[in-house]
Structure formats: C-alpha cells, structure tokens
Amino acid sequence: MGKKKLLGKTLDELKTICTEEGLPGYAAKQIAEWIYGKRVKCIEEMTNLSLKSRTVLAERYTIGCVPPCDVQQSIDGTAKYLFPTENGQEVECVFIPDGDRATLCVSSQVGCRMGCRFCMTGRQGFGGNLSATDILNQVYSVPNSELLTNIVFMGQGEPMDNLDAVLRATSLLTAPEGWAWSPKRITVSTVGVRQSVERFLLESNCHLAISLHNPFPDERLKMMPSEKTYGITQLLTLLRQQDWSHQRRLSFEYIVFDGLNDTERHARELVRLLSPLECRINLIRFHEIPDTPYHGVSEEKMVWLRDYLTHHGVTTTIRASRGQDIYAACGLLHSVSAGKLGTHEECNATS
C-alpha cells in the first residue's frame, strides 16, 4: 500500500494526522507552512520538525507533489505541461506569462463528459475526475510557480462536474493556512451545471465564467449537448438573482464561429440576455481542430462584435490567443497518452 499524500490536506486534517502519529499539535501549522507556504518537495525539508517527527511522518506520508512528465514551449512564451494523475492517467495545464502577470490554466478532469463539438477535450471523452491533490499539484509543481498571479479553471474538464475537488482546491488556495491567495485571483469556468453553480456561489468567492457561445438555446444545443440538461435560460435566471456589484466577477466566454453565432441577430440577443447583469463578455477566436465543420471569423468581425456589444452596454473584450502552435490555446487541450505512465518518484524513497 502506498504512502498517503499531504498535499490537499486542510489544517484540521493535518492536526488529526499529527494526533494519530504522536506529533505535537503545533506541528500541523508547521507542516501546512512547509507545504503551502514554502512548497517543499520532501518531508525531510521540514527542518523545524524534530528528526523523530519527520521520520515518523515519512513512514506513512509523502508530500504528494509530482513533476510534469512532458513540456512543450510556444514561440509566444506559453508553456504546456503534461502531468501524471493519481489514477495513472495524464492531464495538461498551461502556463501563460504576460508582462508582470502569469496565469496558470489548470485542469479538473481527464477529458470531459460535456461533449462540446468544437473542443478537443470534449471529443476525447471522459477519463475520470482529478483529485484535489491532482489539481493542486499542477499549481505546486509547475516550473516558475512562484511567478503565478492568477489561476483559471479552464483546462481539461468541467469544473462543476467535479465540484468537491475543485472547492477543496480553491479553498486551500485561498485559506490563510494554505496559499492565502485572494479569491479575486482565481476564476472557475463552467458550461452551466446549475445545481453545482448554485453551490459554488454559496461556498466560494472566486470569480465565475460561463461558457456561453450562443445566446439561442436551440442553436446552443447543436454545439453544446449539455444545453439539453443544463439550459442557459435556467442558469441566467439563477445568475440574475445574485449580487454581482462587489468582489466576485461574472464573465461569459464566447467563441466566435463563422456564420453560426457572429451575426447582428446573435449580438442583439446577447445584449438582451446579459445587459441586466453586471458582467463582461470575453470573445475568443476559434482554433480549428481536425474533422470539424466549424470555422473562425476575421479579425474585423471580432472587432465589430466587440464594439457592437460594448456600445450597447455589455463590456466586451477580445481574449488574446496564446500557445496555438503547441495546441495550448482554448479548446485544444487533451491527454496525450492516458494510462501509459511509469512510476514518478519524489525527492527520494523516504518521503
């Protein structure tokens, strides 16, 4: 039986571990600081714990951090990392530097069961949920993690379809005894899993992004099968009941497709649906994938749509496309060789 992992444990859980292992109660805060504050790779590095405490802890526990098993570097500075998961699969995340900002786009599932027609992850199918440890390991173990200013849950998977793990991860990222980040630095994306969104709004203060892509339910259904179960109309009813004037930001992601959602009719409906909300729209260029009938639009059309929506009261931006040459841009992530990993060791066999 393998060792248990400390990464992903809350302070209360660390206190329980210390009690069970005969460590002093104050050691829990020390362990949390070493893991989340100093991001050590080995229990041996926790030098303010006694040698005996470290030895006892290392007999049954390991930090749980695992380095990426592959990296691809884009000409624009974006880097895509492939990480092993606890269940022996693989998942991608993307590091996006931008001046004094650095964003990590993390994954929450291997593949995705939402089945969006225009997304490589959706076409991969569903391979399983990531644990909170798997999610946090992307943040913990990505090179240059100390430079991160923002995290977006916009990688592989539907975060609201794995809400327990996502909430645990975001809680530890924002907890004083965890990473102590402001929730304003974290955005969680969803196609609109209504019950999970409702719970997320109650239990988290992180920003929320809705993958909209078409304002008409019947047309959205043709692109996004999840519309049948998680209708955008019902979701918008829920969102209109919330107060978006303070702290939390609401945004809508909108990939623009030639002839499908880029007309004035679509623009008018977006204004009608979204103008009552305190929100913004992020327009995203479509990055074509094999065997798909969809096509992107010209830069002129992107600018026209942005200006139309902004002029009619809905703040709209065009998201910069990054990492397209390494299939790291929006909708292009996938697991390269799921289930074909060997064993990944930490610092040494004792931790």
XYZ file of C-alpha atoms in Angstrom:
351
model
C 0.000 0.000 0.000
C 1.427 3.385 -1.000
C 2.013 6.298 1.261
C -0.740 8.842 1.868
C -0.332 12.343 0.459
C -0.219 15.550 2.485
C -0.822 17.911 -0.436
C -4.537 18.699 -0.404
C -4.992 18.242 3.333
C -6.623 21.032 5.340
C -5.197 22.315 8.612
C -7.779 20.329 10.585
C -6.830 17.186 8.697
C -3.154 17.831 9.389
C -3.981 18.214 13.095
C -5.683 14.810 13.008
C -2.631 13.281 11.314
C -0.348 14.761 13.975
C -2.543 13.311 16.736
C -2.577 9.891 15.091
C 1.183 9.876 14.586
C 2.032 11.181 18.040
C 3.350 14.532 16.820
C 2.774 17.698 18.877
C -0.368 19.634 17.978
C 1.538 22.727 16.855
C 3.302 20.640 14.183
C 0.186 20.822 11.984
C 0.648 24.547 11.353
C 4.331 23.969 10.695
C 3.545 21.242 8.155
C 0.967 23.470 6.443
C 3.507 26.277 6.194
C 6.117 23.955 4.686
C 3.663 22.571 2.123
C 1.640 25.634 1.109
C 3.933 28.460 2.115
C 7.361 27.110 1.204
C 6.290 24.371 -1.234
C 8.852 21.820 -0.119
C 9.198 18.620 -2.114
C 10.192 16.303 0.750
C 9.248 15.819 4.385
C 12.991 15.871 5.120
C 12.993 19.594 4.262
C 10.650 20.426 7.178
C 13.592 21.366 9.350
C 11.688 22.899 12.284
C 10.127 19.485 12.936
C 12.284 17.201 15.033
C 14.154 14.423 13.262
C 11.950 11.915 15.070
C 8.765 13.662 13.911
C 9.986 13.781 10.335
C 10.944 10.110 10.426
C 7.576 9.067 11.868
C 5.673 11.216 9.357
C 7.710 9.976 6.399
C 6.955 6.343 7.229
C 3.322 6.744 6.164
C 3.128 10.041 4.287
C 4.634 11.845 1.331
C 4.135 15.432 0.168
C 2.356 14.197 -2.957
C 3.925 16.553 -5.495
C 4.863 15.047 -8.852
C 6.796 16.877 -11.601
C 5.450 17.212 -15.146
C 6.381 14.355 -17.457
C 6.431 16.477 -20.613
C 6.606 20.141 -21.639
C 6.013 21.994 -24.889
C 7.162 25.573 -25.348
C 5.368 28.057 -27.610
C 7.064 30.772 -29.607
C 4.984 33.318 -27.637
C 6.335 32.163 -24.252
C 3.365 29.996 -23.316
C 4.278 26.562 -21.930
C 2.100 23.447 -21.815
C 2.827 20.798 -19.190
C 1.667 17.208 -19.041
C 1.150 15.890 -15.500
C 0.557 12.349 -14.268
C -2.544 11.836 -12.127
C -3.149 9.667 -9.094
C -5.099 7.127 -11.130
C -2.281 6.659 -13.672
C -3.551 8.933 -16.430
C -2.266 12.257 -17.747
C -3.618 15.794 -17.897
C -2.436 19.092 -19.356
C -2.160 22.572 -17.900
C -0.888 25.790 -19.477
C 1.438 28.471 -18.081
C 0.769 31.863 -19.727
C 3.229 34.698 -18.983
C 2.109 38.213 -19.873
C 4.330 41.058 -18.677
C 4.100 41.211 -14.883
C 1.249 38.677 -14.887
C 1.418 34.909 -15.152
C -1.721 32.793 -15.427
C -1.977 29.042 -14.976
C -4.826 27.330 -16.790
C -5.493 24.185 -14.753
C -7.497 21.048 -15.498
C -10.115 19.469 -13.249
C -10.835 16.221 -15.145
C -9.159 13.854 -17.580
C -11.169 14.597 -20.680
C -14.732 15.864 -20.275
C -18.230 14.455 -20.490
C -19.909 17.663 -21.721
C -19.126 16.785 -25.366
C -18.858 20.275 -26.886
C -18.491 19.741 -30.640
C -15.722 22.309 -31.070
C -13.457 21.209 -28.217
C -10.610 18.685 -28.361
C -11.079 17.818 -24.694
C -14.776 17.155 -25.238
C -14.030 14.924 -28.202
C -11.559 12.965 -26.086
C -14.392 11.708 -23.899
C -14.408 11.381 -20.132
C -11.500 9.669 -18.392
C -12.245 10.480 -14.762
C -12.186 13.206 -12.120
C -8.976 14.686 -10.774
C -8.473 14.651 -7.020
C -7.812 17.909 -5.192
C -4.202 16.715 -4.943
C -4.043 16.315 -8.739
C -5.435 19.833 -9.199
C -3.133 21.423 -6.638
C -0.115 19.546 -7.977
C -0.430 21.499 -11.221
C -0.003 24.701 -9.205
C 2.586 23.229 -6.850
C 4.839 21.540 -9.362
C 4.678 23.686 -12.488
C 8.031 25.395 -13.121
C 8.097 29.075 -12.089
C 5.047 28.583 -9.890
C 6.274 31.413 -7.664
C 5.560 33.815 -10.562
C 1.862 32.948 -10.768
C -0.565 35.830 -10.315
C -3.779 34.150 -11.496
C -5.322 30.692 -11.846
C -8.164 29.830 -14.207
C -10.035 26.533 -14.158
C -10.358 26.484 -17.931
C -8.231 23.480 -18.823
C -9.475 19.956 -19.371
C -12.830 19.038 -17.887
C -15.956 20.681 -16.491
C -15.072 22.053 -13.029
C -18.676 21.984 -11.826
C -18.814 18.272 -12.698
C -16.058 17.699 -10.134
C -17.124 20.325 -7.644
C -15.986 18.693 -4.376
C -12.377 18.507 -5.563
C -12.492 21.987 -7.121
C -13.898 23.550 -3.946
C -11.281 21.803 -1.812
C -8.535 23.030 -4.135
C -9.780 26.627 -4.280
C -10.335 26.623 -0.515
C -6.712 25.649 0.089
C -5.512 28.182 -2.466
C -7.323 30.952 -0.589
C -7.125 29.759 3.048
C -4.786 31.687 5.427
C -3.097 28.383 6.313
C -2.925 27.440 2.625
C -1.629 29.585 -0.242
C -3.514 32.610 1.177
C -4.415 33.908 -2.278
C -7.252 36.376 -2.766
C -10.286 34.702 -4.423
C -10.063 37.520 -6.970
C -7.025 35.775 -8.442
C -8.995 32.614 -9.294
C -11.656 32.082 -11.974
C -13.709 28.916 -12.349
C -15.346 28.211 -15.707
C -18.451 26.146 -16.456
C -20.877 25.311 -19.261
C -23.580 25.922 -16.653
C -24.158 22.916 -14.365
C -26.900 24.730 -12.493
C -27.011 22.886 -9.159
C -23.226 22.975 -8.864
C -23.115 26.660 -9.818
C -25.644 27.393 -7.093
C -23.492 25.585 -4.545
C -20.317 27.235 -5.845
C -21.852 30.675 -5.359
C -22.635 29.804 -1.735
C -19.319 28.173 -0.840
C -16.719 30.120 -2.839
C -15.852 33.760 -3.516
C -13.823 33.016 -6.643
C -14.793 34.548 -9.959
C -17.209 32.684 -12.253
C -17.003 32.328 -16.047
C -19.839 30.851 -18.122
C -19.104 29.136 -21.444
C -21.990 30.583 -23.464
C -21.029 30.508 -27.177
C -24.600 31.028 -28.411
C -27.480 33.031 -26.911
C -30.212 30.909 -28.551
C -30.881 27.627 -26.686
C -31.782 25.632 -29.812
C -28.626 26.727 -31.616
C -26.507 26.278 -28.490
C -27.750 22.698 -28.203
C -26.342 21.846 -31.634
C -22.904 22.996 -30.487
C -23.083 22.009 -26.821
C -25.057 18.852 -25.940
C -25.020 19.903 -22.277
C -27.630 22.543 -23.137
C -30.227 19.758 -23.037
C -29.524 19.083 -19.354
C -28.096 22.411 -18.243
C -30.115 25.017 -20.120
C -28.710 28.510 -20.333
C -32.134 30.061 -19.684
C -32.427 28.461 -16.253
C -28.843 29.352 -15.429
C -29.359 33.006 -16.298
C -32.394 33.084 -14.015
C -30.151 31.939 -11.172
C -27.404 34.424 -12.033
C -29.815 37.365 -12.126
C -30.722 36.623 -8.503
C -27.141 37.192 -7.353
C -25.432 40.440 -6.362
C -22.545 40.970 -8.787
C -21.709 44.513 -7.733
C -18.989 43.578 -5.233
C -15.883 41.388 -5.202
C -16.887 38.420 -7.395
C -16.710 38.921 -11.169
C -19.072 37.281 -13.648
C -17.917 36.772 -17.219
C -19.191 34.938 -20.277
C -16.867 33.106 -22.675
C -17.925 33.348 -26.307
C -16.014 31.541 -29.055
C -16.901 33.209 -32.345
C -17.770 30.921 -35.276
C -18.240 31.992 -38.857
C -21.940 32.051 -39.749
C -23.067 30.341 -36.541
C -23.020 32.930 -33.777
C -21.473 36.072 -35.268
C -24.476 37.884 -36.758
C -26.258 41.014 -35.597
C -29.164 38.793 -34.569
C -26.879 36.994 -32.130
C -25.398 40.270 -30.924
C -28.848 41.721 -30.209
C -29.844 38.613 -28.241
C -26.626 38.726 -26.216
C -27.413 42.309 -25.257
C -30.963 41.378 -24.296
C -29.835 38.434 -22.171
C -26.792 39.918 -20.482
C -27.322 43.675 -20.158
C -29.323 43.254 -16.900
C -26.248 41.569 -15.362
C -23.076 43.171 -14.019
C -20.790 41.144 -16.295
C -18.372 41.119 -19.188
C -18.026 39.036 -22.350
C -14.708 37.574 -23.454
C -14.670 36.948 -27.195
C -12.415 34.030 -28.131
C -11.032 33.142 -31.534
C -11.888 29.621 -32.673
C -8.835 27.417 -33.087
C -9.700 24.844 -35.712
C -9.375 21.165 -34.889
C -9.412 18.159 -37.249
C -12.702 16.864 -38.646
C -14.869 19.755 -37.543
C -17.334 21.806 -39.624
C -16.636 24.977 -37.636
C -14.539 27.909 -38.804
C -13.272 31.061 -37.164
C -14.005 34.621 -38.244
C -11.864 37.506 -39.433
C -10.264 39.996 -37.062
C -12.624 42.599 -38.489
C -15.641 40.552 -37.416
C -14.197 40.069 -33.924
C -13.700 43.832 -33.577
C -17.186 44.554 -34.934
C -18.818 42.205 -32.438
C -16.794 43.601 -29.549
C -17.664 47.174 -30.453
C -21.360 46.394 -31.007
C -21.746 44.712 -27.623
C -19.757 47.362 -25.744
C -21.682 50.182 -27.447
C -24.936 48.535 -26.334
C -23.912 48.334 -22.702
C -22.175 44.939 -22.348
C -18.463 45.347 -21.625
C -16.654 43.107 -24.107
C -13.015 42.232 -24.715
C -11.189 40.058 -27.238
C -9.039 37.496 -25.486
C -5.511 37.215 -26.808
C -4.800 33.835 -28.370
C -1.776 32.167 -26.781
C 0.068 28.908 -27.408
C -1.778 27.892 -30.555
C 1.375 26.416 -32.106
C 1.621 23.847 -29.265
C -2.135 23.154 -29.044
C -2.346 25.050 -25.773
C -4.996 27.586 -26.810
C -8.638 27.478 -25.803
C -10.330 24.182 -26.688
C -7.152 22.383 -27.748
C -6.092 20.551 -24.566
C -6.199 16.768 -24.418
C -4.461 13.863 -22.691
C -1.687 12.716 -24.976
C -1.126 9.178 -23.795
C -3.517 8.474 -20.963
C -2.684 5.482 -18.808
C 0.874 4.959 -20.104
C 2.912 6.366 -17.255
C 5.630 4.752 -15.248
C 6.307 5.454 -11.602
C 7.231 9.004 -10.602
C 9.415 9.370 -7.515
C 9.650 12.394 -5.246
C 12.933 13.618 -3.739
C 13.803 10.164 -2.510
C 12.170 6.966 -1.436
C 11.886 8.008 2.203
C 9.328 10.812 1.851
